[in-house]
mmCIF file of C-alpha atoms in Angstrom:
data_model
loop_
_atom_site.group_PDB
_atom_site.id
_atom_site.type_symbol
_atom_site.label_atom_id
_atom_site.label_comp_id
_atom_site.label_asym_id
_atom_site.label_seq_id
_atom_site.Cartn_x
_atom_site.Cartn_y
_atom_site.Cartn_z
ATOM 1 C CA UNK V 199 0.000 0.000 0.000
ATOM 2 C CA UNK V 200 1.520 3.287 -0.538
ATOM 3 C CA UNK V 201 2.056 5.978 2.201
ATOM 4 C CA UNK V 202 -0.820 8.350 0.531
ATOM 5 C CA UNK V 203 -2.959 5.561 1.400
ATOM 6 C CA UNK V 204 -1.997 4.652 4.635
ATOM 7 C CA UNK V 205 -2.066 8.879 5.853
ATOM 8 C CA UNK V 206 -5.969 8.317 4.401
ATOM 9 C CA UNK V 207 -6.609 4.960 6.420
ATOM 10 C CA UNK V 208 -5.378 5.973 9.501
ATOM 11 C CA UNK V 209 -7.458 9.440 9.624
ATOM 12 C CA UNK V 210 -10.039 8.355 11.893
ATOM 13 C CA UNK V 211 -7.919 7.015 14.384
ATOM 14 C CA UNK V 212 -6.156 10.156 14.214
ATOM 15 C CA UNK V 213 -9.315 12.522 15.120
ATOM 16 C CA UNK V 214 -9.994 10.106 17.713
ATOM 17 C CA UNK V 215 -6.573 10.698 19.266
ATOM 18 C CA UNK V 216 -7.090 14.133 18.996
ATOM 19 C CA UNK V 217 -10.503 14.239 20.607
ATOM 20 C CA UNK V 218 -8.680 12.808 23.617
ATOM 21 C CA UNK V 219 -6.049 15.382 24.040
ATOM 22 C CA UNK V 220 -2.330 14.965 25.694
ATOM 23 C CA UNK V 221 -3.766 12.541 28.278
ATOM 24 C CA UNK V 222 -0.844 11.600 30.876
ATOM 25 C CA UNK V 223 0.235 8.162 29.992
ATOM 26 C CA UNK V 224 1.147 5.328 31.693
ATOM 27 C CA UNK V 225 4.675 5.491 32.370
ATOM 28 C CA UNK V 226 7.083 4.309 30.232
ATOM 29 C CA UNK V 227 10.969 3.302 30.165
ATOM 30 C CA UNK V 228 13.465 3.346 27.251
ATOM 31 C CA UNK V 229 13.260 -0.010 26.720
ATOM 32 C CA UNK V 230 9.567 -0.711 26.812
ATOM 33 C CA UNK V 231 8.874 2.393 24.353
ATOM 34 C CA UNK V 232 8.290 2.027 20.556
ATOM 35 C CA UNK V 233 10.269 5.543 20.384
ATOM 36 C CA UNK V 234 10.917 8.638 22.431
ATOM 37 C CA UNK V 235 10.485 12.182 21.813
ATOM 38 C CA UNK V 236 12.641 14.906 23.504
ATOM 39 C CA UNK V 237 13.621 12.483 25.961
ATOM 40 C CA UNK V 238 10.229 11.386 26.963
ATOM 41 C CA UNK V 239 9.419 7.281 25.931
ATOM 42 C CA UNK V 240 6.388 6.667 23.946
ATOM 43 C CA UNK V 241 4.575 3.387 25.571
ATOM 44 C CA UNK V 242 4.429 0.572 23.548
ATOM 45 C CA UNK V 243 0.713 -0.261 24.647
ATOM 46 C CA UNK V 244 -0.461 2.994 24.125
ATOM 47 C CA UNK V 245 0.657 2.864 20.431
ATOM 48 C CA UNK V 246 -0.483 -0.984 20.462
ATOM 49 C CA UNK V 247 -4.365 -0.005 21.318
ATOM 50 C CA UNK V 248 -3.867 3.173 18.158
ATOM 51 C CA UNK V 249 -2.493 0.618 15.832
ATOM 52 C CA UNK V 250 -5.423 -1.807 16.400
ATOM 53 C CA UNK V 251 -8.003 1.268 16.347
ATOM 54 C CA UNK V 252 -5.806 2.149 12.549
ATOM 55 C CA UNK V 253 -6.049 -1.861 11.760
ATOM 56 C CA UNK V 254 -9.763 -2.290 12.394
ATOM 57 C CA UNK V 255 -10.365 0.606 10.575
ATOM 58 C CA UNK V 256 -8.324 -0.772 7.482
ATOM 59 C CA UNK V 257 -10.134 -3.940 7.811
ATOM 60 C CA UNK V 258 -6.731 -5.997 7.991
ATOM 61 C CA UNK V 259 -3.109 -6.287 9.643
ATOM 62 C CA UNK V 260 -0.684 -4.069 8.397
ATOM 63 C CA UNK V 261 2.992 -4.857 7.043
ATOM 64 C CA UNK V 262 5.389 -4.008 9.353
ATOM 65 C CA UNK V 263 5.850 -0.873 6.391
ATOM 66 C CA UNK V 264 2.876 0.202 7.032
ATOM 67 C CA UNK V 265 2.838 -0.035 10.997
ATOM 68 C CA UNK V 266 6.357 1.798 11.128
ATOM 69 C CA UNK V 267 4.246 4.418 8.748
ATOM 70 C CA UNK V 268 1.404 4.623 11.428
ATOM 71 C CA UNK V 269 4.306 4.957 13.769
ATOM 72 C CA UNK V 270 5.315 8.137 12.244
ATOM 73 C CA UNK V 271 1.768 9.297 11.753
ATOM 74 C CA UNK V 272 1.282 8.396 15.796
ATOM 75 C CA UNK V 273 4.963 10.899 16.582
ATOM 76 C CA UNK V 274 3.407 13.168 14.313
ATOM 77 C CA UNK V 275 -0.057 13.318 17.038
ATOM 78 C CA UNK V 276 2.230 13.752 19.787
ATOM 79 C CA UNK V 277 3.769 16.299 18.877
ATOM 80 C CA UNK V 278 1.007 18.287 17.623
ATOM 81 C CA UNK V 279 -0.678 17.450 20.662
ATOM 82 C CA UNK V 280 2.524 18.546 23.206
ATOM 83 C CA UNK V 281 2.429 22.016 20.906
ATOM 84 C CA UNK V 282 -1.291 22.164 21.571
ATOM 85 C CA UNK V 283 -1.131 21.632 25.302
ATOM 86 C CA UNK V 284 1.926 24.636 25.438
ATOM 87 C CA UNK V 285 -0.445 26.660 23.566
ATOM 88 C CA UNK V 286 -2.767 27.023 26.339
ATOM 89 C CA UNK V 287 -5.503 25.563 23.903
ATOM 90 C CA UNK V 288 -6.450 22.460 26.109
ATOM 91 C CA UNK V 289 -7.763 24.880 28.448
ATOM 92 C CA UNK V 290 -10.231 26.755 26.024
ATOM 93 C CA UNK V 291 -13.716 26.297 27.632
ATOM 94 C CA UNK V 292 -14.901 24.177 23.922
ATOM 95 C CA UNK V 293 -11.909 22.057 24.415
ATOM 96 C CA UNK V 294 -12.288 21.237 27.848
ATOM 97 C CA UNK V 295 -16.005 20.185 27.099
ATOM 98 C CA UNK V 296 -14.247 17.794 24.256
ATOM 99 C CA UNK V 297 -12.438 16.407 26.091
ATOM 100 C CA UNK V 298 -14.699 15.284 28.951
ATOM 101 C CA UNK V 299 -17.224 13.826 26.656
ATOM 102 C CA UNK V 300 -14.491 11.903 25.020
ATOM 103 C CA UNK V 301 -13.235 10.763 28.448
ATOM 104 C CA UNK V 302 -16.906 10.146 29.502
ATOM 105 C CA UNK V 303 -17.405 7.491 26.126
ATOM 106 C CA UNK V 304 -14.381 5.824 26.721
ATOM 107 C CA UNK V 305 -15.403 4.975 30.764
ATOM 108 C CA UNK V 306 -19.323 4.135 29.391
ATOM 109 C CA UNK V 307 -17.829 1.484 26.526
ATOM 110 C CA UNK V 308 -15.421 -0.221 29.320
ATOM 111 C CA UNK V 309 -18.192 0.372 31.650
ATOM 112 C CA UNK V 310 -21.192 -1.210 29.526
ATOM 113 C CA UNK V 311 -18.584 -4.156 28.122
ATOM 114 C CA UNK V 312 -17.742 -5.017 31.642
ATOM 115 C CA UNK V 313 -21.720 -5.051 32.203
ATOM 116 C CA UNK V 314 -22.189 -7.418 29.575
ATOM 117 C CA UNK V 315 -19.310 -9.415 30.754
ATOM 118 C CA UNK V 316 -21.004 -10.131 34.011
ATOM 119 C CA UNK V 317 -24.175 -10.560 32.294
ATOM 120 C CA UNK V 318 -23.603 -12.560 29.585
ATOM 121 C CA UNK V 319 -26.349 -13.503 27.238
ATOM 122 C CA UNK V 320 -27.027 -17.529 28.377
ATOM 123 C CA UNK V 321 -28.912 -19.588 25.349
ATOM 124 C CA UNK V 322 -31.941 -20.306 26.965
ATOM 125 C CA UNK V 323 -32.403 -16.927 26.162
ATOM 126 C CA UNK V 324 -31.219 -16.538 22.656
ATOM 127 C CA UNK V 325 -34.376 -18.879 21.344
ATOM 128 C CA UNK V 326 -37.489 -17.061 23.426
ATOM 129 C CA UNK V 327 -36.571 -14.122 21.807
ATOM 130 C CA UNK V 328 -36.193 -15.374 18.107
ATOM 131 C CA UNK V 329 -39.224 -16.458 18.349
ATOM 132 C CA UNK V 330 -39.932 -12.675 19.267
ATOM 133 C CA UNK V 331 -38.553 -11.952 16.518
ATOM 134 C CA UNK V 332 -40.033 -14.440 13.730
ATOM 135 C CA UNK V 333 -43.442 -13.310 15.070
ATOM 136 C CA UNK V 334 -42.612 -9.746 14.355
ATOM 137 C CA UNK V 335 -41.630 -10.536 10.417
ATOM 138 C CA UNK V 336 -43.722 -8.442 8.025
ATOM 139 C CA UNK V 337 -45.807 -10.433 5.982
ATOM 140 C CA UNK V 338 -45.170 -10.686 2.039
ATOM 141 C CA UNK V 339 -47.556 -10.235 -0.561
ATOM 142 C CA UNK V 340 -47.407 -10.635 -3.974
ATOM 143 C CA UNK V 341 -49.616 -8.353 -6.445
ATOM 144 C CA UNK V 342 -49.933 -6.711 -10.166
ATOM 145 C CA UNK V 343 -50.979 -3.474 -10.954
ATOM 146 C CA UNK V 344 -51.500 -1.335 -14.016
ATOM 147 C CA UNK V 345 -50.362 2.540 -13.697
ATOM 148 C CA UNK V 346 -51.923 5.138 -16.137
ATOM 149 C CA UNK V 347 -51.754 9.119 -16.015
ATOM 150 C CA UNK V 348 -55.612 9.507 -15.335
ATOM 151 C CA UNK V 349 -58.428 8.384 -13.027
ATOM 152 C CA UNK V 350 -60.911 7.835 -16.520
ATOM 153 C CA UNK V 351 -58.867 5.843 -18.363
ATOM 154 C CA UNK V 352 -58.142 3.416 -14.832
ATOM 155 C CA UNK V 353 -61.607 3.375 -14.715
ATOM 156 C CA UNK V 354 -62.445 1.942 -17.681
ATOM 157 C CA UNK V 355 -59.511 -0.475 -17.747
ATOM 158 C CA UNK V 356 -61.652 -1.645 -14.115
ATOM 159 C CA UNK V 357 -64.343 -1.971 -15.792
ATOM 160 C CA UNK V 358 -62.881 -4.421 -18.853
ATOM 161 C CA UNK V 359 -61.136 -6.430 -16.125
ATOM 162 C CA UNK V 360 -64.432 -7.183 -14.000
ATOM 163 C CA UNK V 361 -65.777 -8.028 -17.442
ATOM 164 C CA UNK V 362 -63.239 -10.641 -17.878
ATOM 165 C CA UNK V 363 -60.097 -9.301 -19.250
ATOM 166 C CA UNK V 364 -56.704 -10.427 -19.024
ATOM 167 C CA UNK V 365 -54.697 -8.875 -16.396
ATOM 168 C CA UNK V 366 -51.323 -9.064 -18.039
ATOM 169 C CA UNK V 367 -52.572 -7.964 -21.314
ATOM 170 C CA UNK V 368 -53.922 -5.290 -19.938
ATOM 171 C CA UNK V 369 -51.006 -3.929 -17.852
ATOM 172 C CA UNK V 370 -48.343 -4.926 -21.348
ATOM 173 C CA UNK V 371 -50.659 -2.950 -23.359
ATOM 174 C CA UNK V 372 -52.085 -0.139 -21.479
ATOM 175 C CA UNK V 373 -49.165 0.425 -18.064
ATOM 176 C CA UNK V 374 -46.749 2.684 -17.854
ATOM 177 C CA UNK V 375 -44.762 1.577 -15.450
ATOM 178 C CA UNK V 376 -41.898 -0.744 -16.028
ATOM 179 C CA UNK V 377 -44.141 -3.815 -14.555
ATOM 180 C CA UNK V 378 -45.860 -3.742 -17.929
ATOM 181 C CA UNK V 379 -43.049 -5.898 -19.642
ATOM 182 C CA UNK V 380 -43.994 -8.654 -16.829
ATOM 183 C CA UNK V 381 -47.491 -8.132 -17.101
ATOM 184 C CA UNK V 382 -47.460 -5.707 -14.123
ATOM 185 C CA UNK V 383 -45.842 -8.514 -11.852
ATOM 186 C CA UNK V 384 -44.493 -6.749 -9.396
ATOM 187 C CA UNK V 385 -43.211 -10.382 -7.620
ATOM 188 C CA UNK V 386 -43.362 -10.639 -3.177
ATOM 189 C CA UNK V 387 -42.713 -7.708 -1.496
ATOM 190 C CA UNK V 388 -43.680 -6.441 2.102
ATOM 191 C CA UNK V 389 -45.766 -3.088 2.670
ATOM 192 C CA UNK V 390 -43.013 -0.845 3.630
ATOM 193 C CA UNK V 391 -41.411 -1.206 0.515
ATOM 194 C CA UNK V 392 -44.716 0.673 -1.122
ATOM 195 C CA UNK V 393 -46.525 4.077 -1.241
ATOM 196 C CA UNK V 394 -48.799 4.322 1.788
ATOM 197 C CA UNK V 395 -52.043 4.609 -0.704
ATOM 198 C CA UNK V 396 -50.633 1.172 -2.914
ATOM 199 C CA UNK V 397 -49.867 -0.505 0.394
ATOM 200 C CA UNK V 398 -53.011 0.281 2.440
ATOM 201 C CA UNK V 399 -55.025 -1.139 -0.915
ATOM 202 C CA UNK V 400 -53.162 -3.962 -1.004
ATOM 203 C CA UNK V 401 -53.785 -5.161 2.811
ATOM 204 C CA UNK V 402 -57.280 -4.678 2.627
ATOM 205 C CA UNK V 403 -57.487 -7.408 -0.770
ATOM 206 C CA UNK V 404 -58.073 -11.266 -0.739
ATOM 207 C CA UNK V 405 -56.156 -13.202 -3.075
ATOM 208 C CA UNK V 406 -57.538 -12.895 -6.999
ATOM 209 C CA UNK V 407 -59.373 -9.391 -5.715
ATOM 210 C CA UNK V 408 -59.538 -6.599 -7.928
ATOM 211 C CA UNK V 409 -59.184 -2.751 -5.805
ATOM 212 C CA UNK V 410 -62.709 -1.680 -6.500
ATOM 213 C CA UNK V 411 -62.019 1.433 -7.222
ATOM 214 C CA UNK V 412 -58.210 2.949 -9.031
ATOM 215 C CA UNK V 413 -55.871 3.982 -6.048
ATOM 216 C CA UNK V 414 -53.869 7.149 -6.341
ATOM 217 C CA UNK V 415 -50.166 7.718 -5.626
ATOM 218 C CA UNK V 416 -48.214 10.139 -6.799
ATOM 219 C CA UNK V 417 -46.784 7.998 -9.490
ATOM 220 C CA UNK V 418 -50.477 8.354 -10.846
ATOM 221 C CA UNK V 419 -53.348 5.193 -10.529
ATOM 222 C CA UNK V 420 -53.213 2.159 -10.197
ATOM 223 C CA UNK V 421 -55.433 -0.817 -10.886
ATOM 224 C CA UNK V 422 -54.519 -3.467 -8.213
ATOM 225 C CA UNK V 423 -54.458 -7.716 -8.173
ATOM 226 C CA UNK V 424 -53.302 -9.240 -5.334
ATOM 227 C CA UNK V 425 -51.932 -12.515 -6.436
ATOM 228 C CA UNK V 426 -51.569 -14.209 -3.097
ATOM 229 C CA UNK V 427 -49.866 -13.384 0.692
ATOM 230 C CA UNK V 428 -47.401 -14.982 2.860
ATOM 231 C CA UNK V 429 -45.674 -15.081 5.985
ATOM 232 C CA UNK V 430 -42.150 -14.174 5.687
ATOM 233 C CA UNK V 431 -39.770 -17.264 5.634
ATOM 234 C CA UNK V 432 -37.527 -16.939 8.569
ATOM 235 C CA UNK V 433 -33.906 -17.791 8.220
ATOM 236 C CA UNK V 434 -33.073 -20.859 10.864
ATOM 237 C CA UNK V 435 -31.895 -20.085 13.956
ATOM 238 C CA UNK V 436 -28.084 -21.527 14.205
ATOM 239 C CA UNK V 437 -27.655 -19.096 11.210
ATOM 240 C CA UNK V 438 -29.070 -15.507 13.094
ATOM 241 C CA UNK V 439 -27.924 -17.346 16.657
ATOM 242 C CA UNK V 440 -25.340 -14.282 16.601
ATOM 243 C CA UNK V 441 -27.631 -11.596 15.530
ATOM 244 C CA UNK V 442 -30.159 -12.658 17.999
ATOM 245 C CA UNK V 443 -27.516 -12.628 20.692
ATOM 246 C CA UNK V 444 -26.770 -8.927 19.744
ATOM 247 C CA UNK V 445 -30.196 -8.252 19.714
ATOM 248 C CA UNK V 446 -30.167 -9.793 23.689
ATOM 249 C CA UNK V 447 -27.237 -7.764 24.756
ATOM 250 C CA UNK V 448 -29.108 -4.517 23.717
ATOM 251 C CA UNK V 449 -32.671 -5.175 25.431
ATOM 252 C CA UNK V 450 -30.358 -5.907 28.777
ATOM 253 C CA UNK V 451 -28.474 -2.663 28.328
ATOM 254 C CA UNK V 452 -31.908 -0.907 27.834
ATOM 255 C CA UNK V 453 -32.995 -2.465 31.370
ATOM 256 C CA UNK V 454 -29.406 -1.900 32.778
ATOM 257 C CA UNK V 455 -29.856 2.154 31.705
ATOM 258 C CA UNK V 456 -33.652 1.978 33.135
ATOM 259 C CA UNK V 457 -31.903 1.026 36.319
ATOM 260 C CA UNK V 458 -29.947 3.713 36.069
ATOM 261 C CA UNK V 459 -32.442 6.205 35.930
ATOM 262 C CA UNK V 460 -34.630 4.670 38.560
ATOM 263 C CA UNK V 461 -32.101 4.818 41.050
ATOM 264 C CA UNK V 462 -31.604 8.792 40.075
ATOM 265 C CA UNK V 463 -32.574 11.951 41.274
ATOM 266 C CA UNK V 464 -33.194 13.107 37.486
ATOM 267 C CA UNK V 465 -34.196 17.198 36.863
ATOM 268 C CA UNK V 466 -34.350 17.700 33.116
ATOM 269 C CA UNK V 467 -34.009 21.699 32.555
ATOM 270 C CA UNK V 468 -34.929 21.627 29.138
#
């Protein structure tokens, strides 16, 4: 990878040092430091923890090239940040505020880790709550629909289709949307993927129903079948397990912060 690319990789990490200021480090000696700057070591964990922050945001482990670039980039923080702190700038009112709510994230992502690390997730109660889950699937219908500019001529293409007509004739000849190639198939889909007006008509059809009267979006109107509905497949559980375990860890640190706030003396001034 060239340098360019590396400087361009490693600019999150970078802001994120920067929120964080000249923080004191743990001390260091010569001969645990991965350099030292005007006489004063540079900890070897410290860089450690910004080289895996640079490496997960890269997505990979870097060369020992790269990491002895990062290196440079991380001297190149600490000395900006040393200049900073003579400058009198870490004691700007804005700054201070910056800093505080960076501390205050780092101490709440230990703090919540350690939370779940005491509470971990057991799997009796990974399969309650896909089932939870499953149950809250949207359903799936499938449907065709004709869409024309006016309200007249969707009436009268109602009227040949309660006569008898051919659906998919109909919408090949007469839509304009691109459905009309398919015979206005518009295959499964569930209601949030639709206009409010198209998806409201839709719910309140049987299978092989006709909307009674054209619906109007503001695509124009549409003449509605519903072909048939379904409930939502669900993918098996050893295959979510981990997304349902996520999913587990959130709802406890949503009762863990409820907690919180019941034990509080809480005066919101806004």
């Amino acid at each position: 990878m060239h340098r360019h690319t590396i400087a361009l990789a490693v600019l999150p990490a970078l802001l994120l040092l920067s929120a964080c200021g000249n923080a004191a480090s743990p001390s260091a000696s010569s001969a645990d430091a991965v350099a030292v700057i005007d006489g004063k070591p540079i900890d070897k964990a410290e860089f450690d923890l910004y080289l895996q922050n640079v490496q997960q945001q890269s997505q990979r482990t870097l060369t020992a090239e790269e990491q002895s670039q990062v290196l440079d980039q991380f001297i190149n923080m600490k000395l900006a940040a040393d200049a900073a702190e003579k400058s009198g700038i870490a004691k700007q009112p804005k700054v201070v505020n910056q800093l505080a709510l960076a501390r205050m994230n780092v101490i709440v992502d230990a703090g919540l880790q350690k939370y779940l690390e005491d509470h971990p997730v057991s799997d009796a109660e990974l399969k309650p709550e896909y089932d939870v889950q499953v149950a809250q699937m949207p359903r799936e219908y499938h449907a065709r629909h004709i869409l024309v500019e006016d309200k007249a001529t969707a009436d009268a293409i109602t009227k040949d289709l309660q006569s008898g007509a051919d659906f998919a004739k109909a919408a090949e000849q007469k839509s304009k949307d691109s459905s009309a190639q398919s015979g206005g198939d518009l295959g499964w889909f569930t209601l949030d993927t639709m206009v409010k007006p198209f998806a409201d008509a839709v719910v309140a059809l049987q299978p092989g129903q006709l909307t009674p009267e054209p619906v109007q979006s503001q695509f124009g109107w549409h003449v509605i079948k519903l072909e048939g509905s379904r409930t939502a497949a669900a993918p098996p559980f050893e295959e979510v397990k981990d997304r349902v375990r996520v999913i587990v860890q959130r709802k406890k640190l949503q009762s863990y912060f409820e907690e919180l706030r019941k034990a509080a003396k809480i005066e919101k001034r806004i």
